[in-house]
Amino acid sequence: MMVHHVFAAIPHVNMETPDARALALQAPRAFFAKYPDEAVIGEAQKAPELLPWLQTFADESGNMGRYLLTGSQNLALAKNISESLPDASPTSRCCHSAGSSIGGIKA
């Protein structure tokens, strides 16, 4: 996945992983305590309940841009972002095929 290469120094967590998703949904404060500085949250559409928490933490800390949300179902996620995170950065769609590459990184 290209995001892993571009943001290699940032912790990654995937919401498709049952234990990560369970922690995020059952104990969101504990989940974000594991990633206090920044993180890439993959397949974020699997845990839309996290979106209001992201807004809360951004409002409380005044520190926006700590979390990068990725997902394979961008349209479903975009609706939740616009409702839960009205000040969020715009979404971007990245398409790839088996033979494509961007900047030397195979997508």
Short mmCIF file of C-alpha atoms in Angstrom, two decimals:
data_model
loop_
_atom_site.label_atom_id
_atom_site.label_comp_id
_atom_site.label_asym_id
_atom_site.label_seq_id
_atom_site.Cartn_x
_atom_site.Cartn_y
_atom_site.Cartn_z
CA MET A 1 0.00 0.00 0.00
CA MET A 2 1.40 3.36 -1.02
CA VAL A 3 0.35 5.07 2.24
CA HIS A 4 2.64 2.73 4.19
CA HIS A 5 5.60 3.84 2.07
CA VAL A 6 4.85 7.54 2.11
CA PHE A 7 4.06 7.67 5.83
CA ALA A 8 6.46 4.95 6.99
CA ALA A 9 7.51 6.83 10.13
CA ILE A 10 3.93 7.18 11.39
CA PRO A 11 2.17 4.36 13.27
CA HIS A 12 -0.47 2.55 11.22
CA VAL A 13 -3.59 0.85 12.55
CA ASN A 14 -6.10 -1.01 10.41
CA MET A 15 -9.78 -1.07 11.36
CA GLU A 16 -10.17 -4.39 9.55
CA THR A 17 -8.15 -5.98 12.36
CA PRO A 18 -10.75 -7.23 14.89
CA ASP A 19 -8.79 -6.32 18.02
CA ALA A 20 -7.94 -2.80 16.81
CA ARG A 21 -11.55 -2.17 15.75
CA ALA A 22 -12.88 -3.55 19.06
CA LEU A 23 -10.60 -1.27 21.09
CA ALA A 24 -11.50 1.73 18.94
CA LEU A 25 -15.24 1.13 19.27
CA GLN A 26 -15.39 -0.05 22.89
CA ALA A 27 -12.77 2.27 24.41
CA PRO A 28 -12.05 5.18 22.07
CA ARG A 29 -10.05 7.14 24.66
CA ALA A 30 -7.78 4.12 25.22
CA PHE A 31 -7.47 3.66 21.46
CA PHE A 32 -6.32 7.25 20.91
CA ALA A 33 -4.04 7.04 23.96
CA LYS A 34 -2.09 4.37 22.03
CA TYR A 35 -1.58 6.93 19.22
CA PRO A 36 -1.26 10.28 21.04
CA ASP A 37 0.86 12.10 18.47
CA GLU A 38 -0.27 10.85 15.07
CA ALA A 39 -1.42 7.76 13.21
CA VAL A 40 -2.68 6.48 9.91
CA ILE A 41 -6.07 4.85 10.48
CA GLY A 42 -6.71 2.43 7.63
CA GLU A 43 -10.16 1.30 6.53
CA ALA A 44 -11.63 4.06 8.69
CA GLN A 45 -15.10 3.49 7.24
CA LYS A 46 -15.22 0.28 9.32
CA ALA A 47 -15.32 2.43 12.49
CA PRO A 48 -17.35 5.56 11.70
CA GLU A 49 -18.06 5.96 15.42
CA LEU A 50 -14.48 7.24 15.78
CA LEU A 51 -15.18 10.36 13.74
CA PRO A 52 -16.90 12.38 16.52
CA TRP A 53 -14.02 11.41 18.84
CA LEU A 54 -11.51 12.76 16.34
CA GLN A 55 -13.38 16.07 16.29
CA THR A 56 -13.50 16.14 20.10
CA PHE A 57 -9.76 15.50 20.47
CA ALA A 58 -8.91 18.08 17.80
CA ASP A 59 -11.12 20.67 19.51
CA GLU A 60 -9.70 19.90 22.97
CA SER A 61 -6.05 19.93 21.93
CA GLY A 62 -6.21 22.54 19.17
CA ASN A 63 -3.92 20.18 17.27
CA MET A 64 -5.48 19.25 13.94
CA GLY A 65 -3.96 16.99 11.32
CA ARG A 66 -2.64 14.27 13.64
CA TYR A 67 -4.62 11.47 12.03
CA LEU A 68 -4.75 10.41 8.40
CA LEU A 69 -7.86 8.41 7.55
CA THR A 70 -7.73 5.97 4.65
CA GLY A 71 -10.28 3.56 3.31
CA SER A 72 -11.40 1.58 0.33
CA GLN A 73 -14.99 2.85 0.49
CA ASN A 74 -14.42 6.56 0.13
CA LEU A 75 -18.01 7.52 -0.69
CA ALA A 76 -19.39 5.98 2.50
CA LEU A 77 -16.62 7.60 4.52
CA ALA A 78 -17.05 11.02 2.88
CA LYS A 79 -20.66 11.29 4.11
CA ASN A 80 -19.60 10.51 7.68
CA ILE A 81 -16.71 12.95 7.50
CA SER A 82 -18.88 15.82 6.30
CA GLU A 83 -21.39 15.20 9.10
CA SER A 84 -18.95 14.45 11.95
CA LEU A 85 -15.90 16.47 10.98
CA PRO A 86 -17.08 19.64 9.27
CA ASP A 87 -13.61 21.24 9.55
CA ALA A 88 -11.76 18.19 8.19
CA SER A 89 -9.41 18.46 5.27
CA PRO A 90 -10.83 17.54 1.88
CA THR A 91 -10.83 13.91 0.90
CA SER A 92 -8.76 12.62 -1.95
CA ARG A 93 -9.36 9.58 -4.09
CA CYS A 94 -6.40 7.53 -5.18
CA CYS A 95 -6.90 4.90 -7.83
CA HIS A 96 -4.34 2.25 -8.63
CA SER A 97 -3.84 -0.79 -10.76
CA ALA A 98 -1.40 -3.65 -10.54
CA GLY A 99 0.97 -2.06 -13.02
CA SER A 100 0.81 1.58 -11.97
CA SER A 101 3.40 3.45 -9.98
CA ILE A 102 3.66 6.92 -8.53
CA GLY A 103 7.03 8.50 -7.89
CA GLY A 104 8.76 5.14 -8.14
CA ILE A 105 6.48 3.55 -5.55
CA LYS A 106 4.45 0.70 -6.97
CA ALA A 107 0.81 1.30 -6.10
#
